[in-house]
mmCIF file of C-alpha atoms in Angstrom:
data_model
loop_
_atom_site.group_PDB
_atom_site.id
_atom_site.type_symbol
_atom_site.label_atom_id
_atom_site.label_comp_id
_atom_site.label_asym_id
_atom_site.label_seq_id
_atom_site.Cartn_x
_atom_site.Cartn_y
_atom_site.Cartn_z
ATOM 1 C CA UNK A 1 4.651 -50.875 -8.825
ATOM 2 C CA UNK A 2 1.625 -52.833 -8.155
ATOM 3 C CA UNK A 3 3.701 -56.202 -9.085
ATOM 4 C CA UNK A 4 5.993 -55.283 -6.860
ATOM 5 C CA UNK A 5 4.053 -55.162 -3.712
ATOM 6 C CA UNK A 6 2.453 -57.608 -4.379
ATOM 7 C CA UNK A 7 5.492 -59.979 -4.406
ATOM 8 C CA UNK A 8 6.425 -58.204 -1.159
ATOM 9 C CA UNK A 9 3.333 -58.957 0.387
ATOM 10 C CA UNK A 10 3.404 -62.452 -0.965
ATOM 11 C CA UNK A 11 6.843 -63.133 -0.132
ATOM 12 C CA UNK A 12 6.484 -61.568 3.196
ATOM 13 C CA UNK A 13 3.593 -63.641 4.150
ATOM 14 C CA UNK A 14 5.288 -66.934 2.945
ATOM 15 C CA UNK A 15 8.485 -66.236 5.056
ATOM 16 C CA UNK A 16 6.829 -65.517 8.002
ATOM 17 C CA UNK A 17 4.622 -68.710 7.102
ATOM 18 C CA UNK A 18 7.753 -70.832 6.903
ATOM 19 C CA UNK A 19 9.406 -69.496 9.905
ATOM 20 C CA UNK A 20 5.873 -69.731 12.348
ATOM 21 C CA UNK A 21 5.084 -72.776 10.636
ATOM 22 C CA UNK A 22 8.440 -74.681 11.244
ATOM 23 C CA UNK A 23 8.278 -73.314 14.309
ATOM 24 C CA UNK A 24 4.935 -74.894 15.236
ATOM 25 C CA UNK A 25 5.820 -78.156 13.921
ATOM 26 C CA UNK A 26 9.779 -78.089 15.895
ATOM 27 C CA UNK A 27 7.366 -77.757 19.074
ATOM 28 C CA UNK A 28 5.173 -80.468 18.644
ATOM 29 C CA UNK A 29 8.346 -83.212 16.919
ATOM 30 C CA UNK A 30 10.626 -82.193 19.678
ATOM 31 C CA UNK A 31 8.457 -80.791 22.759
ATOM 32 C CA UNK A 32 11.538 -81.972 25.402
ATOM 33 C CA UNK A 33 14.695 -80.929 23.420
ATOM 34 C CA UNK A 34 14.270 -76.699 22.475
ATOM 35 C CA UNK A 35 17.900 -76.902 21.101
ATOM 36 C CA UNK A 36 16.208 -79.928 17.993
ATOM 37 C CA UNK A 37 13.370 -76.833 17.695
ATOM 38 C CA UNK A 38 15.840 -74.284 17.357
ATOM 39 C CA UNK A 39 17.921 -76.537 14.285
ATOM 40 C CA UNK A 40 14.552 -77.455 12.902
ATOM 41 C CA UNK A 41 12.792 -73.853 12.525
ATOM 42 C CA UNK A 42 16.273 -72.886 11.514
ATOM 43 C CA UNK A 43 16.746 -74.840 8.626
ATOM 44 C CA UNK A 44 13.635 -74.442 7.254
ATOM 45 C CA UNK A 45 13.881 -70.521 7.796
ATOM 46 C CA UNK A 46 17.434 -70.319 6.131
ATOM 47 C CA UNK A 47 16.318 -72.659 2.900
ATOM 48 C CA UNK A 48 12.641 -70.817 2.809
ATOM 49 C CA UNK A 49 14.185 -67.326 2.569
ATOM 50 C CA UNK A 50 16.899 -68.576 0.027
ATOM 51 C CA UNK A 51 13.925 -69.826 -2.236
ATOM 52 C CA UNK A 52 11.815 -66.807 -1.812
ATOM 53 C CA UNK A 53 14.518 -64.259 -2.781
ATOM 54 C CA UNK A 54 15.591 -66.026 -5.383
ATOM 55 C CA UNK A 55 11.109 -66.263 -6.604
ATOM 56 C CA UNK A 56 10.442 -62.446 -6.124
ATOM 57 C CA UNK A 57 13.949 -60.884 -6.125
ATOM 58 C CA UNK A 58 13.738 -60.388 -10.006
ATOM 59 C CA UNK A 59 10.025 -58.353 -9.052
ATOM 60 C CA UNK A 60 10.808 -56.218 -6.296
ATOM 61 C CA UNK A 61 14.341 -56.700 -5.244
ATOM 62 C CA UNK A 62 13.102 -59.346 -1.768
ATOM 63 C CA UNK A 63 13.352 -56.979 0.770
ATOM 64 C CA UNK A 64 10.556 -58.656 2.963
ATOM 65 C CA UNK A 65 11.901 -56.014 5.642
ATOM 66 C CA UNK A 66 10.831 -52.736 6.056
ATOM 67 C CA UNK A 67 14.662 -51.453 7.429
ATOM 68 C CA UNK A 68 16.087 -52.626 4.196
ATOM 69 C CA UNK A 69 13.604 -51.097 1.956
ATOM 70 C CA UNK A 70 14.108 -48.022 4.110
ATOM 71 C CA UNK A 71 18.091 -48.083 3.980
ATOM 72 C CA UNK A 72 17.762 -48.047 0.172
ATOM 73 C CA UNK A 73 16.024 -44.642 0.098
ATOM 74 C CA UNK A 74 18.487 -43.978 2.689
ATOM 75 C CA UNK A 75 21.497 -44.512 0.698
ATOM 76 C CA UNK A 76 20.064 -43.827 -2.443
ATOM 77 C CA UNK A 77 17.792 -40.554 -1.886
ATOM 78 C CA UNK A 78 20.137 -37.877 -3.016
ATOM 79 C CA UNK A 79 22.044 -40.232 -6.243
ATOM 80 C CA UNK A 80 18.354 -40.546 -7.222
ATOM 81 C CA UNK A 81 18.904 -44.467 -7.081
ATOM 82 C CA UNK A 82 17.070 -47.128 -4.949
ATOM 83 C CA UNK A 83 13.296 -46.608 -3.122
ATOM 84 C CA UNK A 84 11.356 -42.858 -3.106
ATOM 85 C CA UNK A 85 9.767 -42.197 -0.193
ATOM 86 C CA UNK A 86 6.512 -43.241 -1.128
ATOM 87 C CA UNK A 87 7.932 -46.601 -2.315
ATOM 88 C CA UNK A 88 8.984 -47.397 1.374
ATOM 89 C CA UNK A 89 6.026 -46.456 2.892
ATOM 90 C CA UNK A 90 4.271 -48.999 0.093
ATOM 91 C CA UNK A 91 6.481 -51.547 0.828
ATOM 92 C CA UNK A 92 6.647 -50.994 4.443
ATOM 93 C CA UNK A 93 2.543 -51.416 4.569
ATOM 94 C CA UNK A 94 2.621 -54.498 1.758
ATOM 95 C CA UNK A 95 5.268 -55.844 4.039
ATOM 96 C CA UNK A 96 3.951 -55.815 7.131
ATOM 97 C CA UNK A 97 0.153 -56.839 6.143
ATOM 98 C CA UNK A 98 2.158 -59.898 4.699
ATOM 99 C CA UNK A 99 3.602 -60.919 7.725
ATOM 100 C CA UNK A 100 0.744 -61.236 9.451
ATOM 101 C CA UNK A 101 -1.410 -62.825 6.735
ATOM 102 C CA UNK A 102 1.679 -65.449 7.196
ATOM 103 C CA UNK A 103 1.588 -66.466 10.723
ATOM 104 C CA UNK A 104 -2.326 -66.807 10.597
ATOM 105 C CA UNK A 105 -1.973 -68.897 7.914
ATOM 106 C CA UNK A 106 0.871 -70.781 9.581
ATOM 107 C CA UNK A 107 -1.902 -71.172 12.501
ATOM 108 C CA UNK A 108 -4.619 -72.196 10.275
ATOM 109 C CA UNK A 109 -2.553 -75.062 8.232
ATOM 110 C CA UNK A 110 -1.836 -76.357 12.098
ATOM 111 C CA UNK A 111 -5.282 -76.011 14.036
ATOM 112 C CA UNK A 112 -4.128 -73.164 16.361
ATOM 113 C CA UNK A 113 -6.641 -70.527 17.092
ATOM 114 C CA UNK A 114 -6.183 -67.438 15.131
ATOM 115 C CA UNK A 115 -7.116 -64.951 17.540
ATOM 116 C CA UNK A 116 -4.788 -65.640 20.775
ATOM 117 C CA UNK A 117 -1.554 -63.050 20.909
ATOM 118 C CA UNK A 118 1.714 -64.991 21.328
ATOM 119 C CA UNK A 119 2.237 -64.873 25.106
ATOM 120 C CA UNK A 120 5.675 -65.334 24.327
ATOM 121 C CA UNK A 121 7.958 -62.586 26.565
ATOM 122 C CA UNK A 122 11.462 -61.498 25.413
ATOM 123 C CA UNK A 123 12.659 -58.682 26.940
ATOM 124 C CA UNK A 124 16.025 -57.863 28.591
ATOM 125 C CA UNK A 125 18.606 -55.704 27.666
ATOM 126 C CA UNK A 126 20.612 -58.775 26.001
ATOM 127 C CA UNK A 127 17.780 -59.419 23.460
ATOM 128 C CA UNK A 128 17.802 -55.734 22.003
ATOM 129 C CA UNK A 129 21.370 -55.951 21.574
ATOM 130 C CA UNK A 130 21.180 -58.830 19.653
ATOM 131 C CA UNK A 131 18.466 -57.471 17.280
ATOM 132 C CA UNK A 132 21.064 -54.603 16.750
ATOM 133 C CA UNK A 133 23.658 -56.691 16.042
ATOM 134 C CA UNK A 134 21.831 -59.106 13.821
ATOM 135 C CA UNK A 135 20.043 -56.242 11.656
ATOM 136 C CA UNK A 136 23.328 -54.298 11.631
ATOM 137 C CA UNK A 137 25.156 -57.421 10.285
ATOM 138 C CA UNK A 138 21.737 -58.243 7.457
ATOM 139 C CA UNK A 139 22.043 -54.536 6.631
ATOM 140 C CA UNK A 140 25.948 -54.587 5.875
ATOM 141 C CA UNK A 141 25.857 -57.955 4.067
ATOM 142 C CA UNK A 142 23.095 -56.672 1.449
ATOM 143 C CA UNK A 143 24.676 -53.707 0.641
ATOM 144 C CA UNK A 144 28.294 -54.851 0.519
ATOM 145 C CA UNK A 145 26.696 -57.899 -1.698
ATOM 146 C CA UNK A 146 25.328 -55.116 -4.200
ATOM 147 C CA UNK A 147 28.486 -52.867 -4.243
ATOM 148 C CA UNK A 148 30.803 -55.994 -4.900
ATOM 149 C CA UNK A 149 27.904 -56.667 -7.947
ATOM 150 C CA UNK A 150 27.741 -60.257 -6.107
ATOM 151 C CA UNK A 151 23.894 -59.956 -6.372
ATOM 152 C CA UNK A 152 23.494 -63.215 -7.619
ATOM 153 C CA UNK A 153 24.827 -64.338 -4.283
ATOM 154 C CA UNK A 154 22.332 -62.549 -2.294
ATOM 155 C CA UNK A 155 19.872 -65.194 -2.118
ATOM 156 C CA UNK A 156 22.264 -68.129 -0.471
ATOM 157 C CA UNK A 157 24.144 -65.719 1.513
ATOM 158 C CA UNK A 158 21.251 -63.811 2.816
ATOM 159 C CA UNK A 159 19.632 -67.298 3.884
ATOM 160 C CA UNK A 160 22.842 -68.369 5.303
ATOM 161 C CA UNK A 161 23.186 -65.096 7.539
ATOM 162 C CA UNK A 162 19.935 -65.267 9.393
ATOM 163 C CA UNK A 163 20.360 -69.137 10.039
ATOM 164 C CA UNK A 164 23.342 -68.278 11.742
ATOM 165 C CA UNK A 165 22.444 -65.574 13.361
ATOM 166 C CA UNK A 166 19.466 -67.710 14.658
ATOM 167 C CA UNK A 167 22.429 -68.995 16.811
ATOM 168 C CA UNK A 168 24.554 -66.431 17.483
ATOM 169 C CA UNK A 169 22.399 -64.299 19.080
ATOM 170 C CA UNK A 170 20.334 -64.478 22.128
ATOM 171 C CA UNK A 171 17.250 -62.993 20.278
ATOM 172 C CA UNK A 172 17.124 -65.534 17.686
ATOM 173 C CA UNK A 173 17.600 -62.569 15.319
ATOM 174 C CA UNK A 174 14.202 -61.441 14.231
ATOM 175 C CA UNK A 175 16.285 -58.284 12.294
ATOM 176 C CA UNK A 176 13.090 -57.744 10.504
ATOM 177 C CA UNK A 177 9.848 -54.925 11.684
ATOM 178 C CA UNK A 178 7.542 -56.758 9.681
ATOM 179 C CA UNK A 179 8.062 -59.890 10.730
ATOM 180 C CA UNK A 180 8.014 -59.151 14.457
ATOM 181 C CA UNK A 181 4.588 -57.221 14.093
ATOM 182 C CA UNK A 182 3.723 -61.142 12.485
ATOM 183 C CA UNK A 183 4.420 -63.278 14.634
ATOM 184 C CA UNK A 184 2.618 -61.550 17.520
ATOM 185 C CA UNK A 185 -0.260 -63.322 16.080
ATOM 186 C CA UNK A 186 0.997 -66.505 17.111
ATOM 187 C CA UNK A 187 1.208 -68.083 20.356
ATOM 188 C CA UNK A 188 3.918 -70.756 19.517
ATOM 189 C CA UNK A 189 7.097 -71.309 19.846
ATOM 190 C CA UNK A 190 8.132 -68.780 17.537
ATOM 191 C CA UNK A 191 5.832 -66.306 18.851
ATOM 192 C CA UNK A 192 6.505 -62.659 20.654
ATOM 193 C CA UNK A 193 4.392 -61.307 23.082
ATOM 194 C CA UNK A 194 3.250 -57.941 21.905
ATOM 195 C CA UNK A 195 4.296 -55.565 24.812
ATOM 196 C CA UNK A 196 8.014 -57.216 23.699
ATOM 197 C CA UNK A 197 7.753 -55.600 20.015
ATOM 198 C CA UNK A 198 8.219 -51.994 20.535
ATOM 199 C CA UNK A 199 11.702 -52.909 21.924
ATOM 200 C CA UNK A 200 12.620 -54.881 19.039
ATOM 201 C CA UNK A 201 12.050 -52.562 16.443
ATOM 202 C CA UNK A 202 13.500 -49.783 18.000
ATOM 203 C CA UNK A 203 16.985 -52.110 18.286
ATOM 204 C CA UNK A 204 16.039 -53.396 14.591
ATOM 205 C CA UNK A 205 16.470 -49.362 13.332
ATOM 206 C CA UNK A 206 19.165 -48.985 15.645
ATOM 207 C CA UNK A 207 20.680 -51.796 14.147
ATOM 208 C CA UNK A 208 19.961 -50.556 10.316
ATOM 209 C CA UNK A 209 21.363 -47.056 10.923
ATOM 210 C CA UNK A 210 24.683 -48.850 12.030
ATOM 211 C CA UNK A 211 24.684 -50.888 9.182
ATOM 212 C CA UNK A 212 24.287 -48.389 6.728
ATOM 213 C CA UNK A 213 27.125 -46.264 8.707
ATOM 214 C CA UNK A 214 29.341 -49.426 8.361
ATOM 215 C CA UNK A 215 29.014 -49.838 4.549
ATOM 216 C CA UNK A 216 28.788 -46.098 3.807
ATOM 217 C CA UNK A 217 32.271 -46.010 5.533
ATOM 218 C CA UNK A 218 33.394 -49.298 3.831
ATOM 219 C CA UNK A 219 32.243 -47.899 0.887
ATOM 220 C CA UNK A 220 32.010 -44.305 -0.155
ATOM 221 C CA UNK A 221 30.174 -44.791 -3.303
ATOM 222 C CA UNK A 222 27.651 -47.160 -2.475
ATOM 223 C CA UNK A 223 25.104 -44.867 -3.234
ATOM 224 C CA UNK A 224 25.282 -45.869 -7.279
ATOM 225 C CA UNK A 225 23.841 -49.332 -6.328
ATOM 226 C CA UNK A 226 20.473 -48.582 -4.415
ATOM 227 C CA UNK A 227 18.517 -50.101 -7.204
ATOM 228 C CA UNK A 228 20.213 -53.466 -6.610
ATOM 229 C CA UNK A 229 19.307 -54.165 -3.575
ATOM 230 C CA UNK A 230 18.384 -57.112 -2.283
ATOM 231 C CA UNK A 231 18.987 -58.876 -5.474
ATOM 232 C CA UNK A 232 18.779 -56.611 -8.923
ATOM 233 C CA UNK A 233 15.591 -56.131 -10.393
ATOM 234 C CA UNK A 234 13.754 -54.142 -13.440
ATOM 235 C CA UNK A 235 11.488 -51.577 -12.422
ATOM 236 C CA UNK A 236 10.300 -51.048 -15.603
ATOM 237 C CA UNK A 237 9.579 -53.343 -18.820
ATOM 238 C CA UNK A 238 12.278 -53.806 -21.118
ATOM 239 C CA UNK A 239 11.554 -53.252 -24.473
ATOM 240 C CA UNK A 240 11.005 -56.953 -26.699
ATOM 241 C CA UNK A 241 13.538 -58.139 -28.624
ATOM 242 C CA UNK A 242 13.462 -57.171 -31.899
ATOM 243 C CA UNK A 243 12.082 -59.570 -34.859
ATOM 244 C CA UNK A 244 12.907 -60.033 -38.503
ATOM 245 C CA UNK A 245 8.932 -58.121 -38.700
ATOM 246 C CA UNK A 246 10.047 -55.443 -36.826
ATOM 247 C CA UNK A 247 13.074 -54.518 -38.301
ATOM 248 C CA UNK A 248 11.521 -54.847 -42.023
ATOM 249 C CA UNK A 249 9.238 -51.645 -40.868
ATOM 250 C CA UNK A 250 12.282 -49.412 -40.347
#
């Protein structure tokens, strides 16, 4: 378990590292055009959070997001698959320390001041829908990716998602608890102003509820593939393989 969140907390802190950190650097190689910043933190978001999955997904499955890790005890809690309880909370904490390890890093490896709030407002109606609509659509694709035992496609298709959905909707589709706690801590382009967070997470477990709804109605038996989630992973050590010494003994 202790591998595990610590490749949560590590891979947490490295997304939101990429996504502040591209974000910092689209603002300062594009300060006129905020459509270039938008394509530039973009990228680097959708190829950083390919990479990462595809690093710690073998560990602890990627989740990097606290409504993921908490739909898999969702979906899993009665087929005794997926998260416990206690594993969520873990995660959740692991995740969400990582994030903002991440953006003050992001700030240090720039020269911004680590201890200014992003002063960053987004709030409006049309910004919590979009956070529903982006987590709903993150939540869905993971889950339909593990029942379809297309795992292996999780990390490309994952990456893909959220750089589209950086476009599709208004809110530039945080979709992620964690990593909106995070990047309060910086006051950059790809900040959020703190008093906006409260909003966004509620929409975020709006938006995971109607996810899982969607693919428990999609399908009826995803239940049997909790522990696959994001990517599949061991969760305990397989035994060695066995050697020409070994099998003598017997």
């Amino acid at each position: 378990m202790h591998r595990r969140l610590v490749a949560e907390f590590l891979g947490t802190a490295v997304l939101v590292a990429v996504v502040v950190g591209s974000g910092i650097a689209a603002e300062q190689l594009s300060p006129n055009d905020v459509g270039l910043q938008l394509l530039e933190n973009s990228t680097a978001t959708v190829f950083g959070l390919t990479i990462l999955i595809l690093l710690f997904g073998p560990v602890s499955g990627a989740h990097f997001n606290p409504v993921v890790s908490a739909a898999d005890w969702l979906l899993g809690r009665k087929a005794g698959t997926g998260l416990t309880g206690g594993d969520v909370g873990a995660y959740a904490i692991a995740q969400t320390l990582g994030a903002i390890v991440g953006a003050v890093l992001a700030n240090v490896m720039f020269d911004i001041d680590i201890a200014e709030l992003s002063g960053k407002d987004r709030t409006g109606s049309n910004l919590l829908v979009a956070e529903v609509v982006a987590t709903a659509g993150l939540v869905a694709l993971i889950f339909a990716l593990a029942r379809t035992g297309r795992g292996a496609l999780a990390a490309p298709a994952v990456g893909a998602y959220i750089g589209a959905a950086y476009w599709f909707t208004s809110s530039t589709s945080f979709a992620n608890p964690a990593v909106t706690v995070g990047r309060m801590f910086s006051d950059t382009f790809a900040g959020i102003d703190p008093s906006s967070v409260p909003g966004f997470i509620a929409a975020q477990v709006v938006g995971g509820l109607l996810g899982l709804a969607l693919v428990r109605y999609l399908f009826p038996d995803i239940a049997s593939v909790a522990d696959d989630v994001v990517v599949p992973h061991a969760t305990t050590h397989p035994s060695p393989p066995e050697t020409a010494d070994t099998r003598s003994t017997r």
